[in-house]
């Protein structure tokens, strides 16, 4: 997908910062859809805080994303596929300086 932003950049009622925030929201929405789709097809299992709670595969913050899953190779590969799809589509990449993986025994 290619976005032609020239018409929007020259509008006086829309500044660049607002435009870039809107584009960011568009891409974050796409990432969320990719993660939800993978969860629906059981490629990502997610986690639950208790047995009655729904499964959670991700939480999106202002400029951060938390991914939740089982500690299996299959789940890690599926997360990697979603992230690579997002990177190719958006042109954005994971900042490895801010990247972390945390495992829990529970």
N, CA, C and O of each residue as an XYZ file, in Angstrom:
424
protein
N       0.835     -1.164      0.000
C       0.000      0.000      0.000
C       0.886      1.234      0.000
O       1.867      1.300      0.741
N       0.548      2.196     -0.816
C       1.280      3.451     -0.889
C       0.305      4.578     -0.563
O      -0.764      4.686     -1.163
N       0.694      5.411      0.395
C      -0.140      6.553      0.761
C       0.413      7.806      0.111
O       1.592      8.115      0.284
N      -0.405      8.533     -0.630
C      -0.012      9.811     -1.193
C      -0.445     10.887     -0.205
O      -1.627     11.222     -0.118
N       0.510     11.422      0.534
C       0.204     12.386      1.578
C       0.304     13.829      1.111
O      -0.009     14.740      1.878
N       0.731     14.064     -0.127
C       0.927     15.426     -0.610
C      -0.314     16.308     -0.458
O      -0.183     17.438      0.012
N      -1.511     15.845     -0.832
C      -2.681     16.718     -0.664
C      -2.926     17.105      0.797
O      -3.358     18.221      1.083
N      -2.650     16.186      1.708
C      -2.877     16.473      3.119
C      -1.812     17.394      3.704
O      -2.105     18.220      4.568
N      -0.572     17.251      3.229
C       0.521     18.058      3.769
C       0.373     19.536      3.438
O       0.938     20.384      4.128
N      -0.367     19.848      2.409
C      -0.506     21.240      1.986
C      -1.786     21.892      2.499
O      -2.070     23.039      2.152
N      -2.547     21.201      3.299
C      -3.756     21.799      3.898
C      -3.346     22.653      5.083
O      -2.527     22.235      5.902
N      -3.904     23.832      5.176
C      -3.541     24.731      6.269
C      -4.207     24.353      7.586
O      -3.713     24.717      8.653
N      -5.315     23.633      7.527
C      -6.029     23.280      8.751
C      -5.526     21.975      9.383
O      -6.063     21.541     10.402
N      -4.511     21.352      8.797
C      -3.984     20.083      9.305
C      -2.467     20.182      9.369
O      -1.806     20.234      8.331
N      -1.908     20.207     10.575
C      -0.455     20.302     10.683
C       0.185     18.914     10.564
O      -0.488     17.890     10.681
N       1.474     18.906     10.333
C       2.202     17.651     10.125
C       2.118     16.722     11.322
O       1.964     15.512     11.153
N       2.216     17.269     12.535
C       2.171     16.422     13.732
C       0.851     15.675     13.814
O       0.827     14.485     14.131
N      -0.246     16.365     13.531
C      -1.563     15.712     13.546
C      -1.635     14.628     12.488
O      -2.153     13.540     12.740
N      -1.125     14.919     11.320
C      -1.135     13.954     10.232
C      -0.334     12.707     10.598
O      -0.791     11.585     10.378
N       0.854     12.902     11.153
C       1.679     11.750     11.525
C       1.033     10.932     12.635
O       1.172      9.709     12.654
N       0.326     11.586     13.567
C      -0.394     10.843     14.608
C      -1.504     10.001     13.993
O      -1.714      8.858     14.397
N      -2.215     10.560     13.020
C      -3.281      9.809     12.360
C      -2.738      8.600     11.604
O      -3.338      7.525     11.624
N      -1.603      8.783     10.941
C      -0.976      7.668     10.223
C      -0.519      6.602     11.211
O      -0.691      5.409     10.963
N       0.063      7.031     12.335
C       0.491      6.085     13.361
C      -0.702      5.269     13.865
O      -0.608      4.050     14.011
N      -1.822      5.943     14.129
C      -3.016      5.228     14.598
C      -3.507      4.225     13.558
O      -3.969      3.138     13.906
N      -3.410      4.585     12.307
C      -3.794      3.673     11.233
C      -2.939      2.400     11.274
O      -3.468      1.293     11.182
N      -1.636      2.559     11.410
C      -0.748      1.397     11.425
C      -0.898      0.573     12.700
O      -0.833     -0.655     12.651
N      -1.097      1.235     13.845
C      -1.296      0.497     15.092
C      -2.598     -0.292     15.031
O      -2.672     -1.413     15.533
N      -3.618      0.290     14.419
C      -4.870     -0.440     14.222
C      -4.661     -1.674     13.359
O      -5.252     -2.725     13.605
N      -3.814     -1.535     12.347
C      -3.510     -2.683     11.486
C      -2.778     -3.768     12.268
O      -3.066     -4.953     12.102
N      -1.833     -3.369     13.120
C      -1.121     -4.349     13.949
C      -2.098     -5.072     14.867
O      -2.035     -6.293     15.008
N      -2.994     -4.326     15.484
C      -3.985     -4.941     16.363
C      -4.851     -5.941     15.596
O      -5.151     -7.019     16.110
N      -5.250     -5.597     14.382
C      -6.056     -6.514     13.557
C      -5.274     -7.775     13.217
O      -5.833     -8.871     13.248
N      -3.991     -7.640     12.892
C      -3.160     -8.815     12.606
C      -3.096     -9.742     13.822
O      -3.217    -10.959     13.688
N      -2.908     -9.160     15.004
C      -2.828     -9.960     16.228
C      -4.165    -10.611     16.551
O      -4.202    -11.775     16.949
N      -5.258     -9.882     16.387
C      -6.582    -10.455     16.642
C      -6.891    -11.598     15.677
O      -7.434    -12.628     16.077
N      -6.547    -11.411     14.422
C      -6.783    -12.468     13.430
C      -5.993    -13.724     13.780
O      -6.516    -14.835     13.691
N      -4.738    -13.549     14.177
C      -3.932    -14.707     14.564
C      -4.506    -15.399     15.788
O      -4.444    -16.624     15.898
N      -5.062    -14.625     16.705
C      -5.688    -15.219     17.893
C      -6.952    -15.983     17.523
O      -7.211    -17.056     18.068
N      -7.735    -15.442     16.608
C      -8.972    -16.103     16.204
C      -8.711    -17.441     15.535
O      -9.506    -18.371     15.668
N      -7.604    -17.542     14.820
C      -7.271    -18.800     14.148
C      -6.364    -19.677     15.001
O      -5.748    -20.619     14.504
N      -6.288    -19.356     16.301
C      -5.549    -20.143     17.299
C      -4.062    -20.240     17.004
O      -3.398    -21.172     17.457
N      -3.531    -19.282     16.245
C      -2.087    -19.248     16.029
C      -1.392    -18.596     17.222
O      -0.237    -18.898     17.525
N      -2.120    -17.689     17.898
C      -1.650    -17.082     19.141
C      -2.662    -17.418     20.219
O      -3.856    -17.170     20.053
N      -2.199    -17.972     21.302
C      -3.113    -18.425     22.348
C      -3.488    -17.308     23.310
O      -4.633    -17.245     23.758
N      -2.553    -16.431     23.636
C      -2.806    -15.397     24.624
C      -2.761    -15.962     26.034
O      -2.479    -17.144     26.232
N      -3.038    -15.115     27.003
C      -3.044    -15.528     28.409
C      -4.299    -14.972     29.072
O      -4.921    -14.039     28.565
N      -4.658    -15.550     30.196
C      -5.801    -15.077     30.983
C      -5.337    -14.847     32.414
O      -4.492    -15.581     32.925
N      -5.893    -13.824     33.058
C      -5.503    -13.539     34.438
C      -6.133    -14.523     35.427
O      -5.615    -14.716     36.527
N      -7.249    -15.144     35.035
C      -7.821    -16.249     35.797
C      -8.659    -17.098     34.843
O      -8.816    -16.748     33.674
N      -9.183    -18.185     35.328
C      -9.861    -19.139     34.435
C     -11.163    -18.598     33.843
O     -11.639    -19.129     32.839
N     -11.748    -17.562     34.434
C     -12.979    -16.976     33.909
C     -12.728    -15.811     32.947
O     -13.629    -15.393     32.220
N     -11.518    -15.302     32.948
C     -11.203    -14.112     32.152
C     -10.972    -14.472     30.683
O     -10.555    -15.587     30.370
N     -11.243    -13.534     29.800
C     -10.945    -13.780     28.378
C      -9.435    -13.792     28.145
O      -8.665    -13.243     28.934
N      -9.038    -14.416     27.071
C      -7.625    -14.455     26.717
C      -7.190    -13.103     26.160
O      -7.939    -12.442     25.441
N      -5.972    -12.705     26.504
C      -5.389    -11.451     26.029
C      -4.124    -11.781     25.260
O      -3.239    -12.460     25.781
N      -4.029    -11.304     24.014
C      -2.804    -11.534     23.233
C      -1.953    -10.276     23.126
O      -0.754    -10.353     22.859
N      -2.585     -9.098     23.337
C      -1.814     -7.857     23.230
C      -2.530     -6.702     23.909
O      -3.751     -6.699     24.059
N      -1.731     -5.722     24.315
C      -2.236     -4.456     24.842
C      -1.444     -3.357     24.154
O      -0.215     -3.406     24.099
N      -2.155     -2.364     23.629
C      -1.516     -1.240     22.954
C      -1.568     -0.012     23.850
O      -2.626      0.353     24.363
N      -0.411      0.620     24.033
C      -0.325      1.872     24.764
C      -0.028      2.981     23.760
O      -0.099      2.749     22.553
N       0.299      4.166     24.229
C       0.536      5.302     23.340
C       1.564      4.952     22.267
O       1.282      5.076     21.075
N       2.723      4.528     22.671
C       3.747      4.152     21.686
C       4.439      2.845     22.060
O       5.576      2.596     21.660
N       3.757      2.038     22.811
C       4.292      0.735     23.224
C       3.256     -0.346     22.966
O       2.053     -0.087     22.956
N       3.740     -1.548     22.758
C       2.882     -2.709     22.562
C       3.382     -3.832     23.450
O       4.569     -4.155     23.442
N       2.486     -4.422     24.209
C       2.810     -5.603     25.008
C       2.144     -6.804     24.353
O       0.948     -6.780     24.064
N       2.920     -7.846     24.124
C       2.408     -9.083     23.538
C       2.426    -10.169     24.606
O       3.401    -10.303     25.346
N       1.358    -10.937     24.684
C       1.243    -11.996     25.676
C       1.015    -13.325     24.967
O       0.203    -13.425     24.047
N       1.746    -14.342     25.411
C       1.558    -15.652     24.811
C       2.194    -16.737     25.637
O       2.819    -16.482     26.666
N       2.022    -17.946     25.169
C       2.617    -19.109     25.827
C       4.091    -19.221     25.437
O       4.508    -18.741     24.383
N       4.858    -19.855     26.295
C       6.287    -20.016     26.031
C       6.532    -21.279     25.218
O       7.119    -22.248     25.699
N       6.065    -21.243     23.969
C       6.298    -22.352     23.056
C       6.975    -21.818     21.800
O       6.834    -20.642     21.463
N       7.688    -22.661     21.130
C       8.345    -22.271     19.883
C       7.311    -21.876     18.841
O       7.507    -20.908     18.105
N       6.213    -22.614     18.772
C       5.162    -22.318     17.798
C       4.598    -20.909     18.004
O       4.409    -20.165     17.041
N       4.335    -20.552     19.250
C       3.782    -19.218     19.539
C       4.806    -18.125     19.216
O       4.446    -17.077     18.679
N       6.070    -18.364     19.537
C       7.118    -17.384     19.226
C       7.232    -17.173     17.712
O       7.386    -16.042     17.252
N       7.159    -18.243     16.955
C       7.228    -18.146     15.491
C       6.024    -17.373     14.961
O       6.167    -16.565     14.044
N       4.853    -17.606     15.520
C       3.654    -16.889     15.077
C       3.722    -15.408     15.420
O       3.292    -14.576     14.621
N       4.254    -15.056     16.595
C       4.469    -13.649     16.917
C       5.447    -13.029     15.913
O       5.238    -11.915     15.433
N       6.510    -13.763     15.608
C       7.503    -13.257     14.660
C       6.875    -13.015     13.285
O       7.180    -12.017     12.633
N       6.017    -13.908     12.850
C       5.347    -13.737     11.551
C       4.467    -12.493     11.534
O       4.478    -11.735     10.564
N       3.707    -12.280     12.600
C       2.845    -11.096     12.676
C       3.696     -9.828     12.650
O       3.384     -8.882     11.928
N       4.755     -9.812     13.428
C       5.618     -8.631     13.485
C       6.285     -8.374     12.141
O       6.364     -7.226     11.705
N       6.763     -9.414     11.481
C       7.389     -9.235     10.166
C       6.381     -8.731      9.133
O       6.721     -7.894      8.297
N       5.160     -9.226      9.183
C       4.109     -8.743      8.278
C       3.853     -7.264      8.523
O       3.741     -6.481      7.580
N       3.763     -6.889      9.783
C       3.544     -5.485     10.139
C       4.710     -4.616      9.664
O       4.493     -3.542      9.103
N       5.934     -5.071      9.884
C       7.104     -4.291      9.471
C       7.135     -4.077      7.959
O       7.422     -2.977      7.485
N       6.839     -5.130      7.211
C       6.832     -5.005      5.743
C       5.735     -4.058      5.270
O       5.950     -3.271      4.348
N       4.569     -4.129      5.890
C       3.440     -3.311      5.448
C       3.576     -1.847      5.855
O       3.194     -0.955      5.098
N       4.119     -1.595      7.046
C       4.146     -0.226      7.569
C       5.471      0.485      7.330
O       5.523      1.715      7.325
N       6.539     -0.280      7.133
C       7.862      0.338      7.037
C       8.458      0.639      8.400
O       9.583      1.132      8.483
N       7.726      0.351      9.474
C       8.239      0.552     10.825
C       8.943     -0.718     11.289
O       8.595     -1.821     10.869
N       9.935     -0.551     12.159
C      10.684     -1.692     12.683
C      10.703     -1.641     14.205
O      10.536     -0.581     14.808
N      10.905     -2.786     14.805
C      11.017     -2.866     16.259
C      12.314     -2.210     16.689
O      13.366     -2.446     16.095
N      12.237     -1.387     17.721
C      13.418     -0.778     18.304
C      14.023     -1.796     19.270
O      13.510     -1.989     20.373
N      15.101     -2.438     18.861
C      15.696     -3.497     19.674
C      16.311     -2.962     20.964
O      16.566     -3.736     21.886
N      16.557     -1.645     21.050
C      17.045     -1.056     22.297
C      15.957     -1.039     23.370
O      16.260     -1.006     24.562
N      14.687     -1.063     22.946
C      13.570     -1.049     23.874
C      12.859     -2.396     23.955
O      11.883     -2.532     24.692
N      13.322     -3.370     23.226
C      12.684     -4.675     23.120
C      13.070     -5.562     24.282
O      14.230     -5.572     24.695
N      12.118     -6.307     24.818
C      12.398     -7.237     25.910
C      11.441     -8.408     25.827
O      10.303     -8.279     25.378
N      11.932     -9.554     26.272
C      11.099    -10.755     26.408
C      11.184    -11.198     27.858
O      12.272    -11.320     28.421
N      10.015    -11.440     28.458
C       9.965    -11.854     29.852
C       9.204    -13.161     29.923
O       8.123    -13.283     29.348
N       9.753    -14.137     30.621
C       9.101    -15.426     30.792
C       8.675    -15.586     32.238
O       9.344    -15.109     33.155
N       7.551    -16.264     32.432
C       7.054    -16.526     33.767
C       6.806    -18.024     33.903
O       6.377    -18.665     32.945
N       7.070    -18.589     35.077
C       6.827    -20.015     35.266
C       5.337    -20.360     35.333
O       4.983    -21.535     35.234
N       4.464    -19.377     35.498
C       3.027    -19.645     35.609
C       2.300    -19.388     34.316
O       1.084    -19.566     34.246
